[in-house]
Every structure is written in C-alpha cells, then in structure tokens.
PDB file of C-alpha atoms and ligand atoms in Angstrom:
ATOM      1  CA  MET E   1      28.935  64.094   1.234  1.00 98.00           C
ATOM      2  CA  LYS E   2      32.276  65.381   0.020  1.00 98.00           C
ATOM      3  CA  LEU E   3      32.781  67.618  -3.004  1.00 98.00           C
ATOM      4  CA  TYR E   4      36.375  67.770  -4.212  1.00 98.00           C
ATOM      5  CA  GLY E   5      37.645  70.846  -6.031  1.00 97.00           C
ATOM      6  CA  ALA E   6      38.325  74.528  -5.518  1.00 93.00           C
ATOM      7  CA  THR E   7      35.389  76.917  -5.634  1.00 92.00           C
ATOM      8  CA  VAL E   8      37.085  79.058  -8.277  1.00 90.00           C
ATOM      9  CA  SER E   9      35.943  76.385 -10.769  1.00 94.00           C
ATOM     10  CA  TRP E  10      32.486  76.891 -12.208  1.00 96.00           C
ATOM     11  CA  ASN E  11      32.134  73.126 -12.614  1.00 97.00           C
ATOM     12  CA  VAL E  12      32.643  72.751  -8.882  1.00 97.00           C
ATOM     13  CA  THR E  13      30.313  75.606  -7.939  1.00 97.00           C
ATOM     14  CA  ARG E  14      27.612  74.193 -10.229  1.00 98.00           C
ATOM     15  CA  CYS E  15      27.469  71.350  -7.691  1.00 98.00           C
ATOM     16  CA  VAL E  16      27.577  73.711  -4.711  1.00 98.00           C
ATOM     17  CA  VAL E  17      24.416  75.444  -5.976  1.00 98.00           C
ATOM     18  CA  ALA E  18      22.596  72.078  -6.121  1.00 98.00           C
ATOM     19  CA  LEU E  19      23.907  71.042  -2.688  1.00 98.00           C
ATOM     20  CA  GLU E  20      22.839  74.354  -1.148  1.00 97.00           C
ATOM     21  CA  GLU E  21      19.454  74.430  -2.837  1.00 97.00           C
ATOM     22  CA  ALA E  22      18.815  70.829  -1.770  1.00 97.00           C
ATOM     23  CA  GLY E  23      19.765  71.614   1.832  1.00 97.00           C
ATOM     24  CA  ALA E  24      22.300  68.774   1.839  1.00 97.00           C
ATOM     25  CA  GLU E  25      25.048  68.418   4.409  1.00 97.00           C
ATOM     26  CA  TYR E  26      28.379  68.474   2.648  1.00 98.00           C
ATOM     27  CA  GLN E  27      31.989  69.399   2.889  1.00 98.00           C
ATOM     28  CA  ILE E  28      34.148  71.009   0.186  1.00 97.00           C
ATOM     29  CA  VAL E  29      37.636  69.501  -0.072  1.00 98.00           C
ATOM     30  CA  PRO E  30      39.889  71.853  -2.076  1.00 96.00           C
ATOM     31  CA  ILE E  31      42.151  70.316  -4.717  1.00 97.00           C
ATOM     32  CA  ASP E  32      45.293  72.294  -5.466  1.00 95.00           C
ATOM     33  CA  PHE E  33      45.931  72.757  -9.210  1.00 93.00           C
ATOM     34  CA  ALA E  34      49.227  74.539  -8.441  1.00 92.00           C
ATOM     35  CA  THR E  35      50.727  71.283  -7.149  1.00 96.00           C
ATOM     36  CA  ALA E  36      48.893  69.193  -9.801  1.00 96.00           C
ATOM     37  CA  GLU E  37      46.939  67.482  -7.022  1.00 97.00           C
ATOM     38  CA  HIS E  38      44.194  66.801  -9.586  1.00 97.00           C
ATOM     39  CA  LYS E  39      46.628  64.438 -11.392  1.00 98.00           C
ATOM     40  CA  SER E  40      47.732  62.634  -8.220  1.00 98.00           C
ATOM     41  CA  PRO E  41      46.898  58.919  -7.799  1.00 98.00           C
ATOM     42  CA  ASP E  42      44.492  59.770  -4.950  1.00 97.00           C
ATOM     43  CA  HIS E  43      42.533  62.180  -7.117  1.00 98.00           C
ATOM     44  CA  LEU E  44      42.675  59.967 -10.238  1.00 98.00           C
ATOM     45  CA  ALA E  45      40.956  57.321  -8.102  1.00 97.00           C
ATOM     46  CA  ARG E  46      38.142  59.850  -7.574  1.00 97.00           C
ATOM     47  CA  ASN E  47      38.007  61.128 -11.151  1.00 97.00           C
ATOM     48  CA  PRO E  48      39.895  59.050 -13.735  1.00 98.00           C
ATOM     49  CA  PHE E  49      40.098  62.097 -16.034  1.00 98.00           C
ATOM     50  CA  GLY E  50      42.087  64.016 -13.425  1.00 98.00           C
ATOM     51  CA  GLN E  51      39.586  66.849 -13.277  1.00 98.00           C
ATOM     52  CA  VAL E  52      37.401  68.560 -10.712  1.00 98.00           C
ATOM     53  CA  PRO E  53      34.797  68.170  -9.417  1.00 98.00           C
ATOM     54  CA  ALA E  54      34.764  64.732  -7.837  1.00 98.00           C
ATOM     55  CA  PHE E  55      32.215  63.649  -5.279  1.00 98.00           C
ATOM     56  CA  GLN E  56      31.758  61.035  -2.592  1.00 98.00           C
ATOM     57  CA  ASP E  57      28.708  59.932  -0.653  1.00 98.00           C
ATOM     58  CA  GLY E  58      29.573  56.865   1.427  1.00 97.00           C
ATOM     59  CA  ASP E  59      30.782  54.211  -0.996  1.00 97.00           C
ATOM     60  CA  LEU E  60      29.451  56.091  -4.029  1.00 98.00           C
ATOM     61  CA  HIS E  61      32.042  58.004  -6.047  1.00 98.00           C
ATOM     62  CA  LEU E  62      30.947  60.306  -8.854  1.00 98.00           C
ATOM     63  CA  TRP E  63      32.425  62.846 -11.205  1.00 98.00           C
ATOM     64  CA  GLU E  64      30.926  65.058 -13.970  1.00 98.00           C
ATOM     65  CA  SER E  65      29.318  68.071 -12.326  1.00 98.00           C
ATOM     66  CA  ARG E  66      25.887  67.652 -13.908  1.00 98.00           C
ATOM     67  CA  ALA E  67      25.649  63.991 -12.858  1.00 98.00           C
ATOM     68  CA  ILE E  68      26.579  65.048  -9.322  1.00 98.00           C
ATOM     69  CA  CYS E  69      23.845  67.717  -9.376  1.00 98.00           C
ATOM     70  CA  MET E  70      21.272  65.137 -10.553  1.00 98.00           C
ATOM     71  CA  TYR E  71      22.247  62.741  -7.764  1.00 98.00           C
ATOM     72  CA  VAL E  72      22.017  65.455  -5.114  1.00 98.00           C
ATOM     73  CA  ALA E  73      18.614  66.554  -6.409  1.00 98.00           C
ATOM     74  CA  ARG E  74      17.284  62.966  -6.575  1.00 98.00           C
ATOM     75  CA  LYS E  75      18.464  62.282  -3.050  1.00 98.00           C
ATOM     76  CA  HIS E  76      17.477  65.528  -1.316  1.00 97.00           C
ATOM     77  CA  LYS E  77      15.092  67.587  -3.434  1.00 97.00           C
ATOM     78  CA  PRO E  78      13.576  65.452  -6.220  1.00 97.00           C
ATOM     79  CA  ASP E  79      11.056  68.171  -6.983  1.00 97.00           C
ATOM     80  CA  LEU E  80      13.899  69.971  -8.772  1.00 98.00           C
ATOM     81  CA  LEU E  81      13.637  67.221 -11.431  1.00 98.00           C
ATOM     82  CA  ARG E  82       9.814  66.727 -11.430  1.00 98.00           C
ATOM     83  CA  GLU E  83      10.435  63.013 -11.882  1.00 94.00           C
ATOM     84  CA  GLY E  84       6.871  62.137 -10.882  1.00 93.00           C
ATOM     85  CA  ASN E  85       5.526  64.013 -13.895  1.00 97.00           C
ATOM     86  CA  LEU E  86       6.423  62.617 -17.323  1.00 98.00           C
ATOM     87  CA  LYS E  87       5.949  65.841 -19.280  1.00 98.00           C
ATOM     88  CA  GLU E  88       7.436  68.241 -16.758  1.00 98.00           C
ATOM     89  CA  SER E  89      10.482  66.030 -16.187  1.00 98.00           C
ATOM     90  CA  ALA E  90      10.988  65.812 -19.953  1.00 98.00           C
ATOM     91  CA  MET E  91      11.034  69.623 -20.131  1.00 98.00           C
ATOM     92  CA  VAL E  92      13.558  69.706 -17.283  1.00 98.00           C
ATOM     93  CA  ASP E  93      15.699  67.286 -19.323  1.00 98.00           C
ATOM     94  CA  VAL E  94      15.440  69.494 -22.416  1.00 98.00           C
ATOM     95  CA  TRP E  95      16.641  72.584 -20.560  1.00 98.00           C
ATOM     96  CA  LEU E  96      19.372  70.677 -18.735  1.00 98.00           C
ATOM     97  CA  GLU E  97      20.700  69.749 -22.185  1.00 98.00           C
ATOM     98  CA  VAL E  98      20.282  73.319 -23.458  1.00 98.00           C
ATOM     99  CA  GLU E  99      22.345  74.617 -20.541  1.00 98.00           C
ATOM    100  CA  ALA E 100      25.195  72.225 -21.327  1.00 98.00           C
ATOM    101  CA  ASN E 101      25.106  72.184 -25.114  1.00 98.00           C
ATOM    102  CA  GLN E 102      23.973  75.709 -26.057  1.00 98.00           C
ATOM    103  CA  TYR E 103      24.388  78.170 -23.196  1.00 98.00           C
ATOM    104  CA  THR E 104      27.538  76.929 -21.488  1.00 98.00           C
ATOM    105  CA  ALA E 105      28.981  75.681 -24.793  1.00 98.00           C
ATOM    106  CA  ALA E 106      29.032  79.326 -25.964  1.00 98.00           C
ATOM    107  CA  LEU E 107      29.937  80.792 -22.589  1.00 98.00           C
ATOM    108  CA  ASN E 108      32.877  78.487 -21.786  1.00 98.00           C
ATOM    109  CA  PRO E 109      35.281  79.913 -24.418  1.00 98.00           C
ATOM    110  CA  ILE E 110      34.371  83.466 -23.321  1.00 98.00           C
ATOM    111  CA  LEU E 111      35.111  82.648 -19.690  1.00 97.00           C
ATOM    112  CA  TYR E 112      38.298  80.889 -20.653  1.00 97.00           C
ATOM    113  CA  GLN E 113      39.518  83.841 -22.728  1.00 97.00           C
ATOM    114  CA  CYS E 114      38.441  86.578 -20.305  1.00 97.00           C
ATOM    115  CA  LEU E 115      39.156  84.931 -16.952  1.00 94.00           C
ATOM    116  CA  VAL E 116      41.347  81.836 -17.160  1.00 93.00           C
ATOM    117  CA  SER E 117      43.883  82.816 -19.806  1.00 94.00           C
ATOM    118  CA  PRO E 118      44.869  86.131 -18.105  1.00 93.00           C
ATOM    119  CA  MET E 119      45.162  84.286 -14.800  1.00 88.00           C
ATOM    120  CA  PHE E 120      47.970  82.195 -16.337  1.00 88.00           C
ATOM    121  CA  GLY E 121      49.684  85.181 -17.903  1.00 92.00           C
ATOM    122  CA  GLY E 122      48.070  84.713 -21.318  1.00 94.00           C
ATOM    123  CA  THR E 123      46.149  87.221 -23.400  1.00 94.00           C
ATOM    124  CA  THR E 124      42.477  87.313 -24.361  1.00 96.00           C
ATOM    125  CA  ASP E 125      41.750  86.273 -27.935  1.00 97.00           C
ATOM    126  CA  GLN E 126      39.071  88.839 -28.810  1.00 97.00           C
ATOM    127  CA  LYS E 127      38.108  86.987 -32.009  1.00 97.00           C
ATOM    128  CA  VAL E 128      37.133  83.899 -30.016  1.00 98.00           C
ATOM    129  CA  VAL E 129      35.265  86.113 -27.528  1.00 97.00           C
ATOM    130  CA  GLU E 130      33.338  87.970 -30.265  1.00 98.00           C
ATOM    131  CA  GLU E 131      32.419  84.754 -32.118  1.00 98.00           C
ATOM    132  CA  ASN E 132      31.064  83.177 -28.970  1.00 98.00           C
ATOM    133  CA  LEU E 133      29.264  86.336 -27.832  1.00 98.00           C
ATOM    134  CA  GLU E 134      27.372  86.191 -31.130  1.00 98.00           C
ATOM    135  CA  LYS E 135      26.516  82.521 -30.496  1.00 98.00           C
ATOM    136  CA  LEU E 136      25.420  83.342 -26.968  1.00 98.00           C
ATOM    137  CA  LYS E 137      23.171  86.203 -28.139  1.00 98.00           C
ATOM    138  CA  LYS E 138      21.348  83.804 -30.443  1.00 98.00           C
ATOM    139  CA  VAL E 139      20.900  81.414 -27.533  1.00 98.00           C
ATOM    140  CA  LEU E 140      19.612  84.280 -25.363  1.00 98.00           C
ATOM    141  CA  GLU E 141      17.003  85.156 -27.981  1.00 98.00           C
ATOM    142  CA  VAL E 142      15.571  81.668 -27.539  1.00 98.00           C
ATOM    143  CA  TYR E 143      15.686  82.098 -23.744  1.00 98.00           C
ATOM    144  CA  GLU E 144      13.949  85.477 -23.984  1.00 98.00           C
ATOM    145  CA  ALA E 145      11.063  83.953 -25.975  1.00 98.00           C
ATOM    146  CA  ARG E 146      10.793  81.027 -23.561  1.00 98.00           C
ATOM    147  CA  LEU E 147      10.945  83.168 -20.422  1.00 98.00           C
ATOM    148  CA  ALA E 148       8.350  85.578 -21.823  1.00 98.00           C
ATOM    149  CA  LYS E 149       5.922  82.638 -21.560  1.00 98.00           C
ATOM    150  CA  HIS E 150       7.165  80.857 -18.443  1.00 98.00           C
ATOM    151  CA  LYS E 151       8.671  82.003 -15.167  1.00 98.00           C
ATOM    152  CA  TYR E 152      11.441  79.410 -15.376  1.00 98.00           C
ATOM    153  CA  LEU E 153      13.067  77.489 -18.216  1.00 98.00           C
ATOM    154  CA  ALA E 154      11.282  74.149 -17.883  1.00 98.00           C
ATOM    155  CA  GLY E 155       7.925  75.756 -17.023  1.00 98.00           C
ATOM    156  CA  ASP E 156       6.398  77.762 -14.179  1.00 98.00           C
ATOM    157  CA  PHE E 157       8.475  75.939 -11.565  1.00 98.00           C
ATOM    158  CA  LEU E 158      12.097  76.205 -10.485  1.00 98.00           C
ATOM    159  CA  SER E 159      14.147  73.207 -11.587  1.00 98.00           C
ATOM    160  CA  LEU E 160      17.717  71.992 -11.688  1.00 98.00           C
ATOM    161  CA  ALA E 161      17.814  73.279 -15.270  1.00 98.00           C
ATOM    162  CA  ASP E 162      17.675  76.868 -13.982  1.00 98.00           C
ATOM    163  CA  LEU E 163      20.136  76.222 -11.169  1.00 98.00           C
ATOM    164  CA  ASN E 164      22.742  74.632 -13.442  1.00 98.00           C
ATOM    165  CA  HIS E 165      23.096  78.016 -15.197  1.00 98.00           C
ATOM    166  CA  VAL E 166      24.092  79.833 -12.029  1.00 98.00           C
ATOM    167  CA  SER E 167      27.827  79.143 -11.674  1.00 97.00           C
ATOM    168  CA  VAL E 168      28.801  80.049 -15.236  1.00 98.00           C
ATOM    169  CA  THR E 169      26.532  83.106 -15.204  1.00 98.00           C
ATOM    170  CA  LEU E 170      28.164  84.354 -12.006  1.00 97.00           C
ATOM    171  CA  CYS E 171      31.482  84.058 -13.855  1.00 96.00           C
ATOM    172  CA  LEU E 172      30.072  85.971 -16.835  1.00 97.00           C
ATOM    173  CA  LEU E 173      29.329  88.848 -14.459  1.00 95.00           C
ATOM    174  CA  ALA E 174      33.049  88.982 -13.651  1.00 93.00           C
ATOM    175  CA  THR E 175      33.975  89.578 -17.328  1.00 96.00           C
ATOM    176  CA  PRO E 176      33.725  92.841 -19.308  1.00 96.00           C
ATOM    177  CA  HIS E 177      30.524  91.372 -20.842  1.00 97.00           C
ATOM    178  CA  ALA E 178      28.355  91.508 -17.745  1.00 95.00           C
ATOM    179  CA  SER E 179      25.809  93.697 -19.561  1.00 96.00           C
ATOM    180  CA  LEU E 180      25.037  90.934 -22.053  1.00 96.00           C
ATOM    181  CA  PHE E 181      21.574  90.289 -20.561  1.00 96.00           C
ATOM    182  CA  ASP E 182      20.501  93.958 -20.796  1.00 96.00           C
ATOM    183  CA  PRO E 183      18.606  93.643 -24.114  1.00 97.00           C
ATOM    184  CA  TYR E 184      16.666  90.628 -22.790  1.00 98.00           C
ATOM    185  CA  PRO E 185      14.244  91.807 -20.054  1.00 98.00           C
ATOM    186  CA  HIS E 186      12.745  88.390 -19.337  1.00 98.00           C
ATOM    187  CA  VAL E 187      16.175  86.785 -19.097  1.00 98.00           C
ATOM    188  CA  LYS E 188      17.217  89.569 -16.739  1.00 98.00           C
ATOM    189  CA  ALA E 189      14.137  89.075 -14.541  1.00 98.00           C
ATOM    190  CA  TRP E 190      14.786  85.312 -14.452  1.00 98.00           C
ATOM    191  CA  TRP E 191      18.399  85.896 -13.454  1.00 98.00           C
ATOM    192  CA  ASP E 192      17.448  88.493 -10.794  1.00 98.00           C
ATOM    193  CA  GLY E 193      15.020  85.934  -9.343  1.00 98.00           C
ATOM    194  CA  LEU E 194      17.772  83.299  -9.190  1.00 98.00           C
ATOM    195  CA  MET E 195      20.216  85.786  -7.639  1.00 97.00           C
ATOM    196  CA  ALA E 196      17.746  86.469  -4.843  1.00 97.00           C
ATOM    197  CA  ARG E 197      17.872  82.829  -3.706  1.00 97.00           C
ATOM    198  CA  PRO E 198      19.936  82.178  -0.555  1.00 96.00           C
ATOM    199  CA  SER E 199      21.657  79.213  -2.267  1.00 95.00           C
ATOM    200  CA  VAL E 200      22.844  81.467  -5.084  1.00 96.00           C
ATOM    201  CA  GLN E 201      23.892  84.240  -2.707  1.00 95.00           C
ATOM    202  CA  LYS E 202      26.008  81.747  -0.817  1.00 94.00           C
ATOM    203  CA  VAL E 203      27.719  80.498  -3.972  1.00 94.00           C
ATOM    204  CA  ALA E 204      28.286  84.049  -5.239  1.00 94.00           C
ATOM    205  CA  ALA E 205      30.093  84.788  -1.981  1.00 92.00           C
ATOM    206  CA  LEU E 206      32.215  81.632  -2.326  1.00 89.00           C
ATOM    207  CA  MET E 207      33.296  82.253  -5.885  1.00 82.00           C
ATOM    208  CA  LYS E 208      36.270  84.184  -7.029  1.00 57.00           C
ATOM    209  CA  PRO E 209      36.000  85.944 -10.404  1.00 46.00           C
ATOM    210  CA  SER E 210      37.983  83.311 -12.264  1.00 44.00           C
ATOM    211  CA  ALA E 211      37.749  79.684 -13.294  1.00 41.00           C
TER     212      ALA E 211
HETATM  213  C1  GS8 G 301      34.263  69.164 -16.849  1.00 91.12           C
HETATM  214  C2  GS8 G 301      35.256  69.218 -15.705  1.00 91.12           C
HETATM  215  C3  GS8 G 301      36.392  70.197 -15.981  1.00 91.12           C
HETATM  216  O1  GS8 G 301      36.595  70.642 -17.110  1.00 91.12           O
HETATM  217  C4  GS8 G 301      32.229  68.492 -15.497  1.00 91.12           C
HETATM  218  O2  GS8 G 301      32.506  68.125 -14.348  1.00 91.12           O
HETATM  219  O3  GS8 G 301      31.180  69.093 -15.770  1.00 91.12           O
HETATM  220  N1  GS8 G 301      32.427  67.973 -17.860  1.00 91.12           N
HETATM  221  C5  GS8 G 301      33.188  68.116 -16.625  1.00 91.12           C
HETATM  222  N2  GS8 G 301      37.127  70.529 -14.918  1.00 91.12           N
HETATM  223  C6  GS8 G 301      38.242  71.433 -15.039  1.00 91.12           C
HETATM  224  C7  GS8 G 301      38.128  72.530 -14.015  1.00 91.12           C
HETATM  225  S1  GS8 G 301      37.785  74.050 -14.717  1.00 91.12           S
HETATM  226  O4  GS8 G 301      36.208  74.223 -14.351  1.00 91.12           O
HETATM  227  C8  GS8 G 301      39.517  70.686 -14.706  1.00 91.12           C
HETATM  228  O5  GS8 G 301      39.543  69.934 -13.751  1.00 91.12           O
HETATM  229  N3  GS8 G 301      40.567  70.912 -15.502  1.00 91.12           N
HETATM  230  C9  GS8 G 301      41.856  70.361 -15.263  1.00 91.12           C
HETATM  231  C10 GS8 G 301      42.318  69.415 -16.333  1.00 91.12           C
HETATM  232  O6  GS8 G 301      41.530  69.114 -17.270  1.00 91.12           O
HETATM  233  O7  GS8 G 301      43.456  68.966 -16.242  1.00 91.12           O
END
C-alpha cells in the first residue's frame, strides 16, 4: 500500500493512524507542495482534485482521507467498524460523521489560522479563531456527556470514529489552545487513552506542528 502526501498534513496523518492501528504494511510517498507536485499530471492521476492524501493498493486508487481509512479498516481490522453488528456499526457511522462535520469542521479554521497561515508568512485572524473555539466548546460539551457514559465515542469499544480524531487533535496541541480539553474530564481521559496507543505515539512522532 502506498500513501501519498507529506506527514505535516493532518489529512495524510489521519490515514497513517488507521494504517498503524490496522497493522498494515505501507509506504509513505511524500508529495512536495513547494514544487506544486500535488498539481502535477502524475499526482492529478492519483487525486483529480490535486490534493493529498492519495492512496494505492495494487490497482485500486483512492483519495479522500476518511474513505482511505475505511478501506484500510475493512481490509485489515474490520472490528474498528463493527460491521457485523447493525447497531454498533450504525453508532460508528454516527461518530465518524460527527468527527468530520462537527469536530473537525470547527477545528480546521483554528488550525489553519494558528498553524498554516503563519507558516506562509500570514497572520492569525483571532476573530475566526475565537468564533470557532466557541463552536468547538459546544461540540466538546456533547462529547463530554457521551464519554461520561461510554469509554469511547461509538460505545464501549475503540472504533475508527475515535481514531479519525487523532491527527487534528495532535495539531490542536501544537496551537496556543492546547488546554481546550481541560474543562472536560471525560474528554481528557478519552484523549489520554488514545495517546497511550502505540499507533498514536508513532503518528505523534511523525507529525510536525503544522498542516
Ligand atoms: C481534504 C484534502 C485536503 O484538503 C481529505 O482527504 O480528507 N477532504 C479531503 N488536502 C490538503 C492538504 S492540507 O491537509 C491539500 O492537498 N491542499 C492542497 C490544495 O488544495 O491545493
């Protein structure tokens, strides 16, 4: 399996967490943004939107990080999706959607403003950061209530829904807002549990504190 993209991107490292957790054999092929390699014909053949990540397993070519994670889990560790259990797999689906559409939707602009923009010589728009921190706190209140009742998001079992939060949360820790989880003890305990996993440790070591 080949994963294309640099590990400074949280969309790329989302896939690395799944690959590591699934125990898959894979190779990371860096794509150089500085030379616009992501817009080259070779890379556009891998991802027609000219973005990273892209992925290859034999004659199968994929893009979209969450679809890649699902494929890796289905192939190597299907228990992460609970597909044999209608209700549990439905809860995994719910929290996969929550990660993308609530948690990361609020976190993305914060990461962009605090990490990406300064990297390209820009400034941080504090208004955008504050607005999205407020959104994220509301999301975390829902997580706190959920995690007070269950060890993990989809239930009392680890799933891909938990793991898909890892890469963006590692980036959050590299911003001035790393203490955001402090008022949410169950969220903190959940995160500490994820951080203790060898797969997460490996990705934390790979990542640089930027997008
Ligand atoms: C988003 C990919 C993306 O934005 C996914 O894979 O989950 N929904 C997609 N990739 C960015 C890297 S930043 O993490 C990218 O490739 N940007 C370059 C560009 O859009 O030109």
